PDB file of C-alpha atoms in Angstrom:
ATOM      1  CA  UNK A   1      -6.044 -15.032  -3.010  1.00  0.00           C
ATOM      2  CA  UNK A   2      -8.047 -12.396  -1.039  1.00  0.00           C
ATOM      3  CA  UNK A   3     -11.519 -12.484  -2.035  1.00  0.00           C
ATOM      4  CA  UNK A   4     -12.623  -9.816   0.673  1.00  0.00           C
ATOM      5  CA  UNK A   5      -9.468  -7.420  -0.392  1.00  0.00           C
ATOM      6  CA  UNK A   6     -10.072  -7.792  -4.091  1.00  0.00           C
ATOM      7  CA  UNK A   7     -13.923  -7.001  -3.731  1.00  0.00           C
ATOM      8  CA  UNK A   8     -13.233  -3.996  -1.606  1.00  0.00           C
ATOM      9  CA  UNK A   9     -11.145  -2.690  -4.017  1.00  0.00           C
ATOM     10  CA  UNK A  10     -13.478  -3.364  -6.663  1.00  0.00           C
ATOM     11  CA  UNK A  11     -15.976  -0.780  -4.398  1.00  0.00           C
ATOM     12  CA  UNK A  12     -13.629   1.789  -5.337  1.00  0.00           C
ATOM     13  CA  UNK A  13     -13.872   1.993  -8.625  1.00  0.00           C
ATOM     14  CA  UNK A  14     -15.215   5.211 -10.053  1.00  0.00           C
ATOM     15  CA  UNK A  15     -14.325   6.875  -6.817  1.00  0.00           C
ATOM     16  CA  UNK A  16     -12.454  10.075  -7.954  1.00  0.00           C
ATOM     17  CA  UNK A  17      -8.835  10.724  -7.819  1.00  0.00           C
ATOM     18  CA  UNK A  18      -8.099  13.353  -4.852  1.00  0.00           C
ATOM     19  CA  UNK A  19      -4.182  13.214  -3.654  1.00  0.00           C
ATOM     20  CA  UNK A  20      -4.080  12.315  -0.029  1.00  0.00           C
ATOM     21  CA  UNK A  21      -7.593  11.137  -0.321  1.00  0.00           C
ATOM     22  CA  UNK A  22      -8.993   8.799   2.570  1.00  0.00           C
ATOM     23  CA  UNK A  23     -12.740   8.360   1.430  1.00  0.00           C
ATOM     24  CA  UNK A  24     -15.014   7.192  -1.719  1.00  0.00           C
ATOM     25  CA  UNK A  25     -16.863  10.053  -1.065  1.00  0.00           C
ATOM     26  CA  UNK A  26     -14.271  12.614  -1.207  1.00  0.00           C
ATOM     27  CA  UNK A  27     -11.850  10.606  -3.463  1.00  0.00           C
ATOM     28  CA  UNK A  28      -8.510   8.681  -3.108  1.00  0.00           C
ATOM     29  CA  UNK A  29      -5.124   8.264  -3.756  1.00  0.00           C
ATOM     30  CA  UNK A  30      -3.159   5.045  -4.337  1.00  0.00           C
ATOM     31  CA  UNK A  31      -2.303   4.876  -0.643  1.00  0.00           C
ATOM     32  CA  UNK A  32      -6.033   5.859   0.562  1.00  0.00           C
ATOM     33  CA  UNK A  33      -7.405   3.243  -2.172  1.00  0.00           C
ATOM     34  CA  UNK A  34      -4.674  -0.047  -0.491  1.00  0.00           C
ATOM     35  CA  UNK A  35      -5.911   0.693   3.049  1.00  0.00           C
ATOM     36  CA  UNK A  36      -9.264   0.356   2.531  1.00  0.00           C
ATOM     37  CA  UNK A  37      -8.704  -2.290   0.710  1.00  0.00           C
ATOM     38  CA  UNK A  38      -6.956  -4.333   3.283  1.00  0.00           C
ATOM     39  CA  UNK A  39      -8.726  -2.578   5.838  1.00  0.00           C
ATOM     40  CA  UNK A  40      -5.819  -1.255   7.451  1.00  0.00           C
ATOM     41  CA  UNK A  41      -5.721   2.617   8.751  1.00  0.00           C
ATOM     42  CA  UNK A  42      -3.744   5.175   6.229  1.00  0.00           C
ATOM     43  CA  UNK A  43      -0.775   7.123   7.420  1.00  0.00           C
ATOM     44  CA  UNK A  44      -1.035  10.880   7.573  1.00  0.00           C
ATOM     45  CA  UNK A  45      -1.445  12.490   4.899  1.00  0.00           C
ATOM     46  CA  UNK A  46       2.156  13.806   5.010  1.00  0.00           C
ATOM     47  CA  UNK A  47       4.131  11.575   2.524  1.00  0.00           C
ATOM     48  CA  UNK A  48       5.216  12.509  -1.140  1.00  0.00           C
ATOM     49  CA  UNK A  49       4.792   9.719  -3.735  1.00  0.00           C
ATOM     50  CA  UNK A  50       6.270  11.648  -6.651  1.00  0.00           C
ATOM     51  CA  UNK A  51      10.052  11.634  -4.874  1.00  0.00           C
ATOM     52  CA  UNK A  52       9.032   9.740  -2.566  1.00  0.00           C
ATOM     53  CA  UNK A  53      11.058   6.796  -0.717  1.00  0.00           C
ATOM     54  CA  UNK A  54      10.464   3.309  -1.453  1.00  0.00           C
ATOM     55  CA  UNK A  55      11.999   2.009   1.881  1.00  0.00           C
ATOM     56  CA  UNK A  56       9.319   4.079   3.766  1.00  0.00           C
ATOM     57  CA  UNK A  57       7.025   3.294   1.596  1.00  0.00           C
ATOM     58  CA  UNK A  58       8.059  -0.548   2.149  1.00  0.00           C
ATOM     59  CA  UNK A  59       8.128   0.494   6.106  1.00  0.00           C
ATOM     60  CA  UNK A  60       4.626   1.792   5.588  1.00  0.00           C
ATOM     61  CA  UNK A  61       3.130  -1.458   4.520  1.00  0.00           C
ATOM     62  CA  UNK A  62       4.831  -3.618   7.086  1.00  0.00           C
ATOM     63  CA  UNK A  63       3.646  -1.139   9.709  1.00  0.00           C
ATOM     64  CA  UNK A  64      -0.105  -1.644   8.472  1.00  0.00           C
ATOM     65  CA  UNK A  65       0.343  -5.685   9.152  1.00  0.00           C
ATOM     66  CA  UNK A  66       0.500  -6.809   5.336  1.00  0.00           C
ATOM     67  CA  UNK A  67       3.389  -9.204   4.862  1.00  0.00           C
ATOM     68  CA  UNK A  68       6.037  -8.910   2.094  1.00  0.00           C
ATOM     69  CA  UNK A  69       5.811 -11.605  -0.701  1.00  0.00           C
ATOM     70  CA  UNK A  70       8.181 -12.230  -4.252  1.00  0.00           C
ATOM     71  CA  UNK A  71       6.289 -10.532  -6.925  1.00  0.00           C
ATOM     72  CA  UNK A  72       6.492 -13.585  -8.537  1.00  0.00           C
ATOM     73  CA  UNK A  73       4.835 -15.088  -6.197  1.00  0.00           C
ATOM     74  CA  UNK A  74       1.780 -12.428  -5.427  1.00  0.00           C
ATOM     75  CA  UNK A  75      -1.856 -13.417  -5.763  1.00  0.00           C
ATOM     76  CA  UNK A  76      -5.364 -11.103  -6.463  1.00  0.00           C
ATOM     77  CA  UNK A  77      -5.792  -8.888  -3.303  1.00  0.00           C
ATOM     78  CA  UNK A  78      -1.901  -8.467  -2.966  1.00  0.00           C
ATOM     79  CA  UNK A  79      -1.033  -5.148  -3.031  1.00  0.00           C
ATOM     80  CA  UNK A  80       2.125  -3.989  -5.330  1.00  0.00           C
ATOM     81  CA  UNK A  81       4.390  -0.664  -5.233  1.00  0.00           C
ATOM     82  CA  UNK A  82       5.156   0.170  -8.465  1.00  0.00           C
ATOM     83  CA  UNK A  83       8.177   2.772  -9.994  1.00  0.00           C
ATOM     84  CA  UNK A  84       4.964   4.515 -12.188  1.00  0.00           C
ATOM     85  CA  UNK A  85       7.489   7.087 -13.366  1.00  0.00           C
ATOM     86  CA  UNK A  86      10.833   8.299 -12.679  1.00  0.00           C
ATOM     87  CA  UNK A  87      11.232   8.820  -8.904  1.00  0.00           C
ATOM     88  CA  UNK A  88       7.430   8.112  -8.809  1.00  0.00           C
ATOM     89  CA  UNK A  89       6.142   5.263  -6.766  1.00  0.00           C
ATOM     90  CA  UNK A  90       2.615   3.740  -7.043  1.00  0.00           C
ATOM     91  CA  UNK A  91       0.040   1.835  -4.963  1.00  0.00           C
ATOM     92  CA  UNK A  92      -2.051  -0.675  -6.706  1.00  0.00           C
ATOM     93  CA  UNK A  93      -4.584  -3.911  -6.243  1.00  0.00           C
ATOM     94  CA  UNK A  94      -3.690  -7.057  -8.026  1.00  0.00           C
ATOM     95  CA  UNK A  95      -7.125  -9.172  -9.201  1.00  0.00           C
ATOM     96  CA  UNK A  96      -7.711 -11.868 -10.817  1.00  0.00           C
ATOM     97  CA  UNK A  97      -7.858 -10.192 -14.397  1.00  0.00           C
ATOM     98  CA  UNK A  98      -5.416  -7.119 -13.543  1.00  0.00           C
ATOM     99  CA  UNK A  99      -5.020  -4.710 -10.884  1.00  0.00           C
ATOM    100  CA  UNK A 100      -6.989  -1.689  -9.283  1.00  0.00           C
ATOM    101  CA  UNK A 101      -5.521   1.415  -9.192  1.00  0.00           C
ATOM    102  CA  UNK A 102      -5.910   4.996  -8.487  1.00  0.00           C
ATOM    103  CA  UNK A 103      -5.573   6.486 -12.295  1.00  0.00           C
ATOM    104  CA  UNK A 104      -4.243   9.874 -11.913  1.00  0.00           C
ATOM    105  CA  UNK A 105      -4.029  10.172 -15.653  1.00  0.00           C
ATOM    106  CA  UNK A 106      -8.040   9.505 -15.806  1.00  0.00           C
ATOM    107  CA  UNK A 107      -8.711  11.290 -12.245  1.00  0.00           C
ATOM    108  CA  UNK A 108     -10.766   8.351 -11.256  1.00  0.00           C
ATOM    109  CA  UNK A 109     -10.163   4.675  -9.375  1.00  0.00           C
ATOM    110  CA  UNK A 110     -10.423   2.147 -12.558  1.00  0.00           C
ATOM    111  CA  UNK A 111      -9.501  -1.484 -12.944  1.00  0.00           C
ATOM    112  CA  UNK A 112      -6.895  -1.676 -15.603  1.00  0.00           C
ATOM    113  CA  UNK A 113      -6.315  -5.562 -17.429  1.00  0.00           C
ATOM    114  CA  UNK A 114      -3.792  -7.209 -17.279  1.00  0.00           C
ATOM    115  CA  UNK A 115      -0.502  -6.990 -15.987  1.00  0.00           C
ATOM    116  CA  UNK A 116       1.426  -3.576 -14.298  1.00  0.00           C
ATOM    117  CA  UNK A 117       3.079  -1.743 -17.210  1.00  0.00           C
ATOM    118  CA  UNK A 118       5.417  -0.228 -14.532  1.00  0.00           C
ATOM    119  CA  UNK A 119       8.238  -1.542 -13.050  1.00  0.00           C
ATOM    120  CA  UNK A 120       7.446  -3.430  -9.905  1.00  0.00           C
ATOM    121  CA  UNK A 121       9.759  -2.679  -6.327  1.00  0.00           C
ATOM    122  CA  UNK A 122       7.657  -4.905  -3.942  1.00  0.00           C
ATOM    123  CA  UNK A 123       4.666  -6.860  -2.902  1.00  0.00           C
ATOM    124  CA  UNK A 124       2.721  -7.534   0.023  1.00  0.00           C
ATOM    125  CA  UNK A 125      -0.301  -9.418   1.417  1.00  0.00           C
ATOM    126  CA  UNK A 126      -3.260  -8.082   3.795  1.00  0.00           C
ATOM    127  CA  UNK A 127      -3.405 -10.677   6.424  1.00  0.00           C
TER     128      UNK A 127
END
């Protein structure tokens, strides 16, 4: 478990939803929202979630150091891409009572209980 990761996501919460967003100031996405998190830099802001691809998505998060795990097998502060919709893939932070994501639905960063409702494609851990 990653303490550090699962508290800086918790720092996010109540930031406001802003696609392609980088900063708690300005607001965040899913993607902005898992790199601070672990701390890693974000990739340009030219990728498409909605449609997007999960292999570069996948590619994305090796790139950024974090280090594929089983779902099964993922701990609080592991970060999981989700299917949130049909062609629509999804960032989020597991803790130890659920997982931090960037709600697009509530325009907001919340912590949601429990497990993902979605689908899940992958898992990885900050290092």
């Amino acid at each position: 478990m990653s303490v550090a990761i699962v508290a800086r996501a918790r720092a996010c919460i109540g930031a406001r939803f802003r696609p392609q967003g980088r900063s708690i100031a300005e607001g965040l996405d899913c993607v902005g929202l898992a790199a601070i998190a672990c701390d890693v830099p974000a990739p340009a802001r030219d990728y498409a979630l909605r449609g997007g691809d999960g292999d570069r998505i996948a590619a994305g998060l090796a790139a950024a150091g974090l280090i594929p795990v089983p779902w099964p097998e993922a701990l609080p502060g592991d970060v999981l891409l989700v299917e949130a919709g049909p062609a629509q893939a999804h960032l989020l932070v597991l803790t130890d009572v659920g997982f931090v994501h960037a709600d697009a639905g509530l325009r907001r960063v919340v912590e949601t209980p429990g497990r993902p409702p979605w689908p899940v494609l992958g898992a990885w851990r900050g290092t």
